[in-house]
mmCIF file of C-alpha atoms in Angstrom:
data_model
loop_
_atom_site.group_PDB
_atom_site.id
_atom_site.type_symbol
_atom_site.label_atom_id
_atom_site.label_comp_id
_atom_site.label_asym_id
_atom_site.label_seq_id
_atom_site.Cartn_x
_atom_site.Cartn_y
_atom_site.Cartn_z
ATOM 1 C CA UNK A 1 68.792 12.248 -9.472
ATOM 2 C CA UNK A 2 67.071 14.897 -7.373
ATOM 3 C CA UNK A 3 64.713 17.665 -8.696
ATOM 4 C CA UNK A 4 63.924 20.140 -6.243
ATOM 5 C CA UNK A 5 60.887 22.259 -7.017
ATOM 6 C CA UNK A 6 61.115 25.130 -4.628
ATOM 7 C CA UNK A 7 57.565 26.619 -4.953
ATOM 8 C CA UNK A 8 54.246 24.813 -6.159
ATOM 9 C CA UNK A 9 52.243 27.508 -8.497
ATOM 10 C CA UNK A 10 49.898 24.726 -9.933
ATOM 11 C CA UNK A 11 47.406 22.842 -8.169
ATOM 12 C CA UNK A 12 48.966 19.223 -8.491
ATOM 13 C CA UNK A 13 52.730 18.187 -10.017
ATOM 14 C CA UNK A 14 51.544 15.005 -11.216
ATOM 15 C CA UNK A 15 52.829 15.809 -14.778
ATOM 16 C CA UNK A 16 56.262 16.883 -13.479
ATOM 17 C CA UNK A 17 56.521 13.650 -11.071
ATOM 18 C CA UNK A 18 55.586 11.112 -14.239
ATOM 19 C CA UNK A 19 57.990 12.587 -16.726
ATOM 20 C CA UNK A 20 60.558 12.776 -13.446
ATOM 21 C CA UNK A 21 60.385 9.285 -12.982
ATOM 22 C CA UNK A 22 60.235 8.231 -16.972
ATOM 23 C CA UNK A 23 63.923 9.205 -16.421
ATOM 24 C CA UNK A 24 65.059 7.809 -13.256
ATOM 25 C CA UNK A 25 64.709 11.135 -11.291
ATOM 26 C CA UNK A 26 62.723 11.934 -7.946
ATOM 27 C CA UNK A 27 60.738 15.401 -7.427
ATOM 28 C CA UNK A 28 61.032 16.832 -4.187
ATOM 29 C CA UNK A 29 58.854 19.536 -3.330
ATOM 30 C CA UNK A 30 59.568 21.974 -0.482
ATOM 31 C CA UNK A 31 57.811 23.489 1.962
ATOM 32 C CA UNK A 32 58.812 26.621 2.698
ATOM 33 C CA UNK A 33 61.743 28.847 1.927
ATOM 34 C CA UNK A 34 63.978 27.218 4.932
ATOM 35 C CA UNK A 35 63.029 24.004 2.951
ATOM 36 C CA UNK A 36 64.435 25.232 0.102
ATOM 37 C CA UNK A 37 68.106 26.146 1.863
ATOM 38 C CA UNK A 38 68.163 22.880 3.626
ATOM 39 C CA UNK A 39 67.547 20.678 0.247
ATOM 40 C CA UNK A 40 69.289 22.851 -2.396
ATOM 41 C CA UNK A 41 73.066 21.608 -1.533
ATOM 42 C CA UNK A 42 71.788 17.967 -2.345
ATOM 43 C CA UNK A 43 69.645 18.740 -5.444
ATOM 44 C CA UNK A 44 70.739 17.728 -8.857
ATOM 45 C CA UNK A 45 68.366 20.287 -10.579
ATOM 46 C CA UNK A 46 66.160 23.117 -9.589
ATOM 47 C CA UNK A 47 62.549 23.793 -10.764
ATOM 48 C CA UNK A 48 61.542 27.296 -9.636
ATOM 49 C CA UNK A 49 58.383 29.218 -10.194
ATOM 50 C CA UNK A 50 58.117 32.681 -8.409
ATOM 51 C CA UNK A 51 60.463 31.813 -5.017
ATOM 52 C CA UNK A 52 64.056 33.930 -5.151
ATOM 53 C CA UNK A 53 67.188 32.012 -6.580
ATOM 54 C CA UNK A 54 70.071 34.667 -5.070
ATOM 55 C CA UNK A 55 73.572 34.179 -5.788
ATOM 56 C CA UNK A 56 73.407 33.282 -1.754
ATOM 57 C CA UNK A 57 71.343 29.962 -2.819
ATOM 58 C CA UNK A 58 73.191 29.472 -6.018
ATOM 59 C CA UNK A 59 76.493 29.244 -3.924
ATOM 60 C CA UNK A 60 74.681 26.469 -1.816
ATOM 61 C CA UNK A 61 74.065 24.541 -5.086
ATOM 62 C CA UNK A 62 77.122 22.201 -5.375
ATOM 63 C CA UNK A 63 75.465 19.189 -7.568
ATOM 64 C CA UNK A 64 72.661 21.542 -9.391
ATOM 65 C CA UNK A 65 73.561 21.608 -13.520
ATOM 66 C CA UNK A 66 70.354 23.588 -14.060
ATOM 67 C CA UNK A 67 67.587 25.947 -12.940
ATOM 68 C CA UNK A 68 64.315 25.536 -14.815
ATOM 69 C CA UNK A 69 61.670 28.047 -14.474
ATOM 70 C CA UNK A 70 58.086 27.670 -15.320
ATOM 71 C CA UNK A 71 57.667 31.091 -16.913
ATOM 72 C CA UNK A 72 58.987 33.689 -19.525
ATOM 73 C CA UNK A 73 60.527 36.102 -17.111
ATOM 74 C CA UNK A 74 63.990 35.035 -15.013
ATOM 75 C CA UNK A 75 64.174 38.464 -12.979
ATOM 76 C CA UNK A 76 63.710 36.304 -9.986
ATOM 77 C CA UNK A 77 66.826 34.214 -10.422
ATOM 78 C CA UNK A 78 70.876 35.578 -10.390
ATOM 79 C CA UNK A 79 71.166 34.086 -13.946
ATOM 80 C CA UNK A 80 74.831 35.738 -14.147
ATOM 81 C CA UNK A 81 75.663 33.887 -10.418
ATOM 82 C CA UNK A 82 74.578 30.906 -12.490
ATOM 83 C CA UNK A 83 76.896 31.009 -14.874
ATOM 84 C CA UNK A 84 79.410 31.705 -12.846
ATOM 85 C CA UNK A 85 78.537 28.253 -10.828
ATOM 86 C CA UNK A 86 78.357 26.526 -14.585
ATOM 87 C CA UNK A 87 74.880 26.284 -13.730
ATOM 88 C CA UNK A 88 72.486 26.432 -16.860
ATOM 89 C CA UNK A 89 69.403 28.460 -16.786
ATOM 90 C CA UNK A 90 65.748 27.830 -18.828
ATOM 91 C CA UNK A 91 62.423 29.400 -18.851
ATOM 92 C CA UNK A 92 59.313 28.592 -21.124
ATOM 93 C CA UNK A 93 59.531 31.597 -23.464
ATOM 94 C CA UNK A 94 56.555 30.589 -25.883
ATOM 95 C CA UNK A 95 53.579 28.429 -23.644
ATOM 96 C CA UNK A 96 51.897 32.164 -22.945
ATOM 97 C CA UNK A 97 52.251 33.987 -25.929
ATOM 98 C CA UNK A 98 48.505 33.685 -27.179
ATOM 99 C CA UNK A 99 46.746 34.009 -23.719
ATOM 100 C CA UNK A 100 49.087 37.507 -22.536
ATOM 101 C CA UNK A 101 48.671 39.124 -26.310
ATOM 102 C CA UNK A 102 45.213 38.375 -25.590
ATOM 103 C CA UNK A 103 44.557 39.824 -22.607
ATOM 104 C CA UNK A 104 46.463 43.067 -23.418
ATOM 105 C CA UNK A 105 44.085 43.699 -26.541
ATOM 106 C CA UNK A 106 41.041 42.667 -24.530
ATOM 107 C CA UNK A 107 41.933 45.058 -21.964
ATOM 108 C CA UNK A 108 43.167 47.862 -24.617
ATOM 109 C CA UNK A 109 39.660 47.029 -26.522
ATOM 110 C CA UNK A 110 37.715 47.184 -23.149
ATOM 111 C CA UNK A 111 39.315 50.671 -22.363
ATOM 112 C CA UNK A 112 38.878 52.313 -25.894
ATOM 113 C CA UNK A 113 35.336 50.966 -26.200
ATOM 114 C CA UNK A 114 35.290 52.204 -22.417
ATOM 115 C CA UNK A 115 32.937 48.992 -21.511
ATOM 116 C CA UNK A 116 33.322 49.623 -17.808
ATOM 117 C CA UNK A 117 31.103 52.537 -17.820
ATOM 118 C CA UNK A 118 28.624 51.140 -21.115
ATOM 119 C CA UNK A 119 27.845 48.497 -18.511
ATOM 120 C CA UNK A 120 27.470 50.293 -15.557
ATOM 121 C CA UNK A 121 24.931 52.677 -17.358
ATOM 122 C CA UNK A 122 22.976 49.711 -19.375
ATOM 123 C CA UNK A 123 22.753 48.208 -15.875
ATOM 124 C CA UNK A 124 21.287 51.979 -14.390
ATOM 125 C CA UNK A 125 19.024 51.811 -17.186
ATOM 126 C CA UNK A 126 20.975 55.092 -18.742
ATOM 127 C CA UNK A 127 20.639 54.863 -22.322
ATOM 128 C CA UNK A 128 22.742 56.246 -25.082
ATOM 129 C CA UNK A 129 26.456 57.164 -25.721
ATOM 130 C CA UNK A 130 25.850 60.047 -23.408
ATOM 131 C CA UNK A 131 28.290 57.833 -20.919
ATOM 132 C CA UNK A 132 31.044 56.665 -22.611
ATOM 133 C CA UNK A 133 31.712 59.802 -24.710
ATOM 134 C CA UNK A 134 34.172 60.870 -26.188
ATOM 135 C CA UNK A 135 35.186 57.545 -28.440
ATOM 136 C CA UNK A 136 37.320 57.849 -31.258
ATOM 137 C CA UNK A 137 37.488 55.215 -34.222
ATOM 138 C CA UNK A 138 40.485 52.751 -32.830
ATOM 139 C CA UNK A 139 42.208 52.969 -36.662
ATOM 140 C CA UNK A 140 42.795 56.661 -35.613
ATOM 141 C CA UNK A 141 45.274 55.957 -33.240
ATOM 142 C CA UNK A 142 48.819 55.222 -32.853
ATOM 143 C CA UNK A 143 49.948 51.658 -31.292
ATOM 144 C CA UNK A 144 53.542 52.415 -28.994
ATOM 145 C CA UNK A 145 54.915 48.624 -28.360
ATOM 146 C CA UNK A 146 57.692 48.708 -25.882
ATOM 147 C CA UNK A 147 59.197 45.629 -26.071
ATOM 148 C CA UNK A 148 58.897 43.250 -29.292
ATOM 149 C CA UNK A 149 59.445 39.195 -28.440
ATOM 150 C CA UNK A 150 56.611 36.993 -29.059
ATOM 151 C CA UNK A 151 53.697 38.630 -27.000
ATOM 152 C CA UNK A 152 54.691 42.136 -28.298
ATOM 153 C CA UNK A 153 54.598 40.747 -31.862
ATOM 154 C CA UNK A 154 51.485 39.615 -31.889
ATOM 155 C CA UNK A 155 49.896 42.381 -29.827
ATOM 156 C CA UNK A 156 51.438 44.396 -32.629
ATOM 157 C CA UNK A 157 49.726 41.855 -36.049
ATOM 158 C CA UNK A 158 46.486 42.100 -33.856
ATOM 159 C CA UNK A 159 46.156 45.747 -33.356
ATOM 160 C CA UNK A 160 47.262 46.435 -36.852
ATOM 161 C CA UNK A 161 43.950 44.200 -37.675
ATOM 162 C CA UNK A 162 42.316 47.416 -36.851
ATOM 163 C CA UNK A 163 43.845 50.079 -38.845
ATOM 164 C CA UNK A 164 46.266 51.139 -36.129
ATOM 165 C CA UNK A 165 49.871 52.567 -36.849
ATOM 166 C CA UNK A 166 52.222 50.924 -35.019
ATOM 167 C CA UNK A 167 55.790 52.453 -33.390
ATOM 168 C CA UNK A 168 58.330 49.602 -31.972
ATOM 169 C CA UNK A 169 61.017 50.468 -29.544
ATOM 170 C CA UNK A 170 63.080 47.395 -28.714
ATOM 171 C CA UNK A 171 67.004 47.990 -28.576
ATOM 172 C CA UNK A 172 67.435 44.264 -28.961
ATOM 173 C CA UNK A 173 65.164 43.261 -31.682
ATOM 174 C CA UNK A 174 67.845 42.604 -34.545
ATOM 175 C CA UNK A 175 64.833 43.532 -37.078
ATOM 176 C CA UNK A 176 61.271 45.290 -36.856
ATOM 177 C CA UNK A 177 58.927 43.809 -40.157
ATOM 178 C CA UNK A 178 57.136 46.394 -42.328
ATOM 179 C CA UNK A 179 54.899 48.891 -41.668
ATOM 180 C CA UNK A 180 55.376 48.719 -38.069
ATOM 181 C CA UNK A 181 58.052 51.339 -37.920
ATOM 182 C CA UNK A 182 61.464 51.539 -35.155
ATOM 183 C CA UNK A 183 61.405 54.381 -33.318
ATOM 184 C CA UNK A 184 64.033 55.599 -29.382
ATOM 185 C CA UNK A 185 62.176 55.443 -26.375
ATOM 186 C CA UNK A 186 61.454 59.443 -26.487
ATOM 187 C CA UNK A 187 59.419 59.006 -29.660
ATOM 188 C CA UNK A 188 57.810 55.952 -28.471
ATOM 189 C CA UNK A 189 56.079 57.547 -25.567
ATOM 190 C CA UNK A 190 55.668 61.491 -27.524
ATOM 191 C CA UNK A 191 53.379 59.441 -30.272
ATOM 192 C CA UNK A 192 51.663 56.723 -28.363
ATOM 193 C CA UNK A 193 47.959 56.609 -27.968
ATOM 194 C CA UNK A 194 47.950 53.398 -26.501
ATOM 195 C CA UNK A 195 51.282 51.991 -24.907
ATOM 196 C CA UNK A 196 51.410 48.555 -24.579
ATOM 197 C CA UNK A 197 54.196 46.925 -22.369
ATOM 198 C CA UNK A 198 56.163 43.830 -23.194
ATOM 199 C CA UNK A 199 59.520 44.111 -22.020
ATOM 200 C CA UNK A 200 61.569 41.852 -19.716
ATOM 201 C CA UNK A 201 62.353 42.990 -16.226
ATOM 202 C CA UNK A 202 65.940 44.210 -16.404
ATOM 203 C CA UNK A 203 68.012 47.315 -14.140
ATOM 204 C CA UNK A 204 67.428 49.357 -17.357
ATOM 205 C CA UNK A 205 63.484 48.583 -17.697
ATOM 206 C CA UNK A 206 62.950 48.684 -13.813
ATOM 207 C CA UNK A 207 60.496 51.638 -13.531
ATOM 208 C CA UNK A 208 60.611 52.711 -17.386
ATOM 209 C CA UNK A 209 56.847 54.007 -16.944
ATOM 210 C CA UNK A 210 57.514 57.099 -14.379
ATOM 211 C CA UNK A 211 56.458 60.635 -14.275
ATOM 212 C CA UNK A 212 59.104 61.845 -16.361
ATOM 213 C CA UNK A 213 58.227 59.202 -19.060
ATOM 214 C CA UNK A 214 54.518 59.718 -18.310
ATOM 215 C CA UNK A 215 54.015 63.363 -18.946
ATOM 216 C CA UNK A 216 55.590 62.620 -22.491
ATOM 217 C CA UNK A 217 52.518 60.422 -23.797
ATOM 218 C CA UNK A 218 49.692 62.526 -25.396
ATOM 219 C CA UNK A 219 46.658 63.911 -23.281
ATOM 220 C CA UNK A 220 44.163 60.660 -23.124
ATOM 221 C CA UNK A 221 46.443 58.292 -23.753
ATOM 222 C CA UNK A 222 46.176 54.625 -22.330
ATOM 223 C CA UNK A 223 49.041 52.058 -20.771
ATOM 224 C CA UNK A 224 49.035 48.618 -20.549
ATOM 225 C CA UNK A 225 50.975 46.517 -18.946
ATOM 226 C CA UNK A 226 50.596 42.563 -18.678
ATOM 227 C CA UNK A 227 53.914 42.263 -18.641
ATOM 228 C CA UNK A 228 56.043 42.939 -15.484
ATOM 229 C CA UNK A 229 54.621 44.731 -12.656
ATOM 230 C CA UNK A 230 58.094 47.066 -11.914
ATOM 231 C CA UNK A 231 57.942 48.411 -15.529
ATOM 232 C CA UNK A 232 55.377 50.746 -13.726
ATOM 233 C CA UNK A 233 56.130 52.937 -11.243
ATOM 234 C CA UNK A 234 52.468 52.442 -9.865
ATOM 235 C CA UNK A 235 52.129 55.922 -7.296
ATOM 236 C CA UNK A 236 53.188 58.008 -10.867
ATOM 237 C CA UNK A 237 50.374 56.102 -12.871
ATOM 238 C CA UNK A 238 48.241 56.590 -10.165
ATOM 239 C CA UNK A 239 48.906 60.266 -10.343
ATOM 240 C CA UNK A 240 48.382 60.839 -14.349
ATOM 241 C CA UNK A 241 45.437 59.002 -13.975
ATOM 242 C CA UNK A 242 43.901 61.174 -11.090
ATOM 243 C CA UNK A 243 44.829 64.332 -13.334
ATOM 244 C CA UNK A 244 42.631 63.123 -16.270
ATOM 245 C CA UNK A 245 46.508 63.406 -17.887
ATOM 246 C CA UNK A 246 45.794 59.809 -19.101
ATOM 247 C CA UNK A 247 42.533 58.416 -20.200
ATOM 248 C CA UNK A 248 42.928 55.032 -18.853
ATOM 249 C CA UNK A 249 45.386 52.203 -18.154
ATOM 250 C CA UNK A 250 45.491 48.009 -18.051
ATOM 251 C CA UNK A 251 47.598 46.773 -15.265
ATOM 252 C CA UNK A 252 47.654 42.853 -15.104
ATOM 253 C CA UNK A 253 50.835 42.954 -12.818
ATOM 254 C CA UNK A 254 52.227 44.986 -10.078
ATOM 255 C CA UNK A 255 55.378 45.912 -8.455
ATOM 256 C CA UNK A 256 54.172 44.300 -4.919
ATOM 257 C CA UNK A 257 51.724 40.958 -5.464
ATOM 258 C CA UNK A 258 49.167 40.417 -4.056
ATOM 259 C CA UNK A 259 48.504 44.225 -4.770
ATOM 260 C CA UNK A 260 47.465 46.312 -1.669
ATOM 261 C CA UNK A 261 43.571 47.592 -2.464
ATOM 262 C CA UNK A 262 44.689 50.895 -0.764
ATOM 263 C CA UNK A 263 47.108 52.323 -3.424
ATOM 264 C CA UNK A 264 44.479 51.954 -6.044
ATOM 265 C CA UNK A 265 41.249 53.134 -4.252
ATOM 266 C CA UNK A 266 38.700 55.623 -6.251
ATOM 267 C CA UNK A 267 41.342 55.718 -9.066
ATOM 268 C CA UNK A 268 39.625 56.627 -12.370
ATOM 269 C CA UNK A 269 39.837 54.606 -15.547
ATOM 270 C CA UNK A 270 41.870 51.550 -14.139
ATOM 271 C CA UNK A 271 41.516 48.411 -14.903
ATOM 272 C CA UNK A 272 42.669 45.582 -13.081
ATOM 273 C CA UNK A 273 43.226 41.643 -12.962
ATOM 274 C CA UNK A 274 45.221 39.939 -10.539
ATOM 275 C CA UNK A 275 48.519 38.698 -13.156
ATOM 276 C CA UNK A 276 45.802 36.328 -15.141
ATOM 277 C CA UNK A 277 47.044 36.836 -18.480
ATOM 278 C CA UNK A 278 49.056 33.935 -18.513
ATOM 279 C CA UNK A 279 46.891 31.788 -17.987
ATOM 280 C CA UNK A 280 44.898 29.164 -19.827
ATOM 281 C CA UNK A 281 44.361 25.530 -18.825
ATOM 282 C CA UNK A 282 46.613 24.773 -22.239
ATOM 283 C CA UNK A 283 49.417 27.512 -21.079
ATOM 284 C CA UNK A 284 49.628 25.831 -17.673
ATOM 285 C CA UNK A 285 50.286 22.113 -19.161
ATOM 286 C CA UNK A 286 52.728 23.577 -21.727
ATOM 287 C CA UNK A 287 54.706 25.413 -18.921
ATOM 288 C CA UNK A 288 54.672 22.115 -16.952
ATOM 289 C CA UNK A 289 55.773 19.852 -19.731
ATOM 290 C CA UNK A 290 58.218 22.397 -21.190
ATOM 291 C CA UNK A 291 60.083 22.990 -18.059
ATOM 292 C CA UNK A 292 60.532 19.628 -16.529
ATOM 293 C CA UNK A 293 61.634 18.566 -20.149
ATOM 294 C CA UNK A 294 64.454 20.869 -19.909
ATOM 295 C CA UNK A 295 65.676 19.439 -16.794
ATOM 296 C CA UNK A 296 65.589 15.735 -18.251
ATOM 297 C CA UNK A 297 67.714 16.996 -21.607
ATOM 298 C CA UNK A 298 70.699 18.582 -19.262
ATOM 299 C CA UNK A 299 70.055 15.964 -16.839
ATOM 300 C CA UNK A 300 70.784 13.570 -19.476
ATOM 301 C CA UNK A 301 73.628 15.602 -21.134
ATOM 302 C CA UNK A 302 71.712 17.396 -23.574
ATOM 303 C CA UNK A 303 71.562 20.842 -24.754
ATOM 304 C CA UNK A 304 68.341 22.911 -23.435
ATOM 305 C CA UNK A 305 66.083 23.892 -25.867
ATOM 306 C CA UNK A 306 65.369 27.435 -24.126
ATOM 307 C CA UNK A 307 68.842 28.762 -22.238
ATOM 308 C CA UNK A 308 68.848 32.147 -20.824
ATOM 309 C CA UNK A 309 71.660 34.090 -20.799
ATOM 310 C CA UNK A 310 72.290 37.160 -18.578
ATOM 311 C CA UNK A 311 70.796 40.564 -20.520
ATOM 312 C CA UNK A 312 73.349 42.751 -21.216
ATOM 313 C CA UNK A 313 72.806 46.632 -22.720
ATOM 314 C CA UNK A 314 73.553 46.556 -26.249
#
């Protein structure tokens, strides 16, 4: 059978190919998003990093049974057109977990420590705490979580590690473990000192982080977000950082990528990587393996190991 893959994110898809043709099946790779159109009416199955899967190109799909994405998020793909086309949907929910939970703490700890400016004065031969005051002791503050799968779970056990008191808001999270304690959306952002984000891209999370939601979080707060870039409305952030309203924020992804250097120019306390945290050389052959598998087990008739079903409010 036919496995389109309509966008490369990895540097070779050797792994994909071999486990492909263990089963009988052919990889075809596109080249471009016209590419895409012209194969996807002849493809069996569709692996999909970052390109667009619209209900447009799901209605072009007449032989697809599934749509495998490398990643955790599926906002790029009409998972309810999908269904409706009896088409089955997978992502990789668990081959990032360590590297993003990670990467938010690191940049949490780098903030809170405020590292950025130790270095720059160690480097300017400035001496002393003079620079990075005022510091308080991290088991002092509160931990805000919005958003409680995997990553935010362990982002949660590893800031705990340090004293911290932990608040939850996740309307779909059928249980929250003791002593991190459930708490609305309101009381999540009133209490947080440091507000990590870990929620899924949805109509209701799209721009959660805005002025409005902003102004609520105490003076010298921090946000973080390695999560998804629209979470954030970025020109509001911006704003409460330019204020001094917020002491800092963490932003691994953006609402536009590659992020224009423009709308982020002079701004104080902000620090940046360019949507890293997933990565590790492990996460990459675990996303890899994991997806293509998927395709084999429908391919063959089998249930999927990670389906994804449309989010709906609860």
């Amino acid at each position: 059978m036919k496995v389109l893959l309509t966008d490369q994110a990895f540097p070779d898809t050797d792994l994909e190919s071999e486990i492909l043709a263990e089963s009988g099946h052919d990889l075809i790779v596109a080249s471009s998003p016209e590419d895409v159109r012209k194969l996807a009416p002849e493809a069996d199955a569709i692996l999909n990093a970052l390109a667009p899967i619209g209900a447009d190109l799901i209605a072009m799909m007449t032989k697809a049974r599934i749509i495998a994405r490398y990643g955790i998020g599926v906002d790029n793909i009409d998972v309810e057109a999908a269904a409706s086309s009896g088409i089955v949907v997978t992502n990789v929910p668990d081959y990032c977990v360590e590297e993003v939970a990670s990467h938010a703490v690191a940049m949490a700890l780098m903030l809170l420590r405020n590292l950025q400016r130790a270095d720059e004065s160690a480097r300017a031969g400035q001496w002393g705490v003079g620079s990075v005051r005022p510091l308080h002791r991290i088991s002092t503050l509160t931990v805000g979580l919005l958003g409680f799968g995997r990553i935010g779970r362990l982002v949660a056990t590893s800031m705990a590690s340090f004293g911290c008191n932990i608040l939850v808001y996740d309307p779909y999270a059928a249980q929250i473990p003791g002593p991190f304690q459930r708490v609305d959306q309101d009381e999540l952002f009133t209490r947080s000192n440091i507000l990590f984000l870990h929620a899924p891209l949805t109509p209701e999370t799209r721009g959660i982080v805005n002025e409005a939601m902003l102004s609520k979080l105490p003076s010298e707060a921090i946000v973080i977000n390695a999560a998804r870039g629209p979470l954030v409305v970025l020109d509001d952030l911006v704003a409460a950082l330019r204020s001094g309203h917020l002491k800092g924020a963490a932003l691994d992804t953006f609402p536009v990528e590659p992020l224009d250097p423009n709308l982020i120019a002079d701004v104080p306390n902000l620090l940046l990587s360019p949507h890293t945290a997933f990565y590790s050389e492990e996460a990459i052959k675990e996303s890899q393996l994991k997806a293509t598998r998927q395709i084999v087990k429908v391919l063959a008739g089998e249930p999927a190991d990670y389906p994804v079903k449309a989010v709906t409010s609860p």
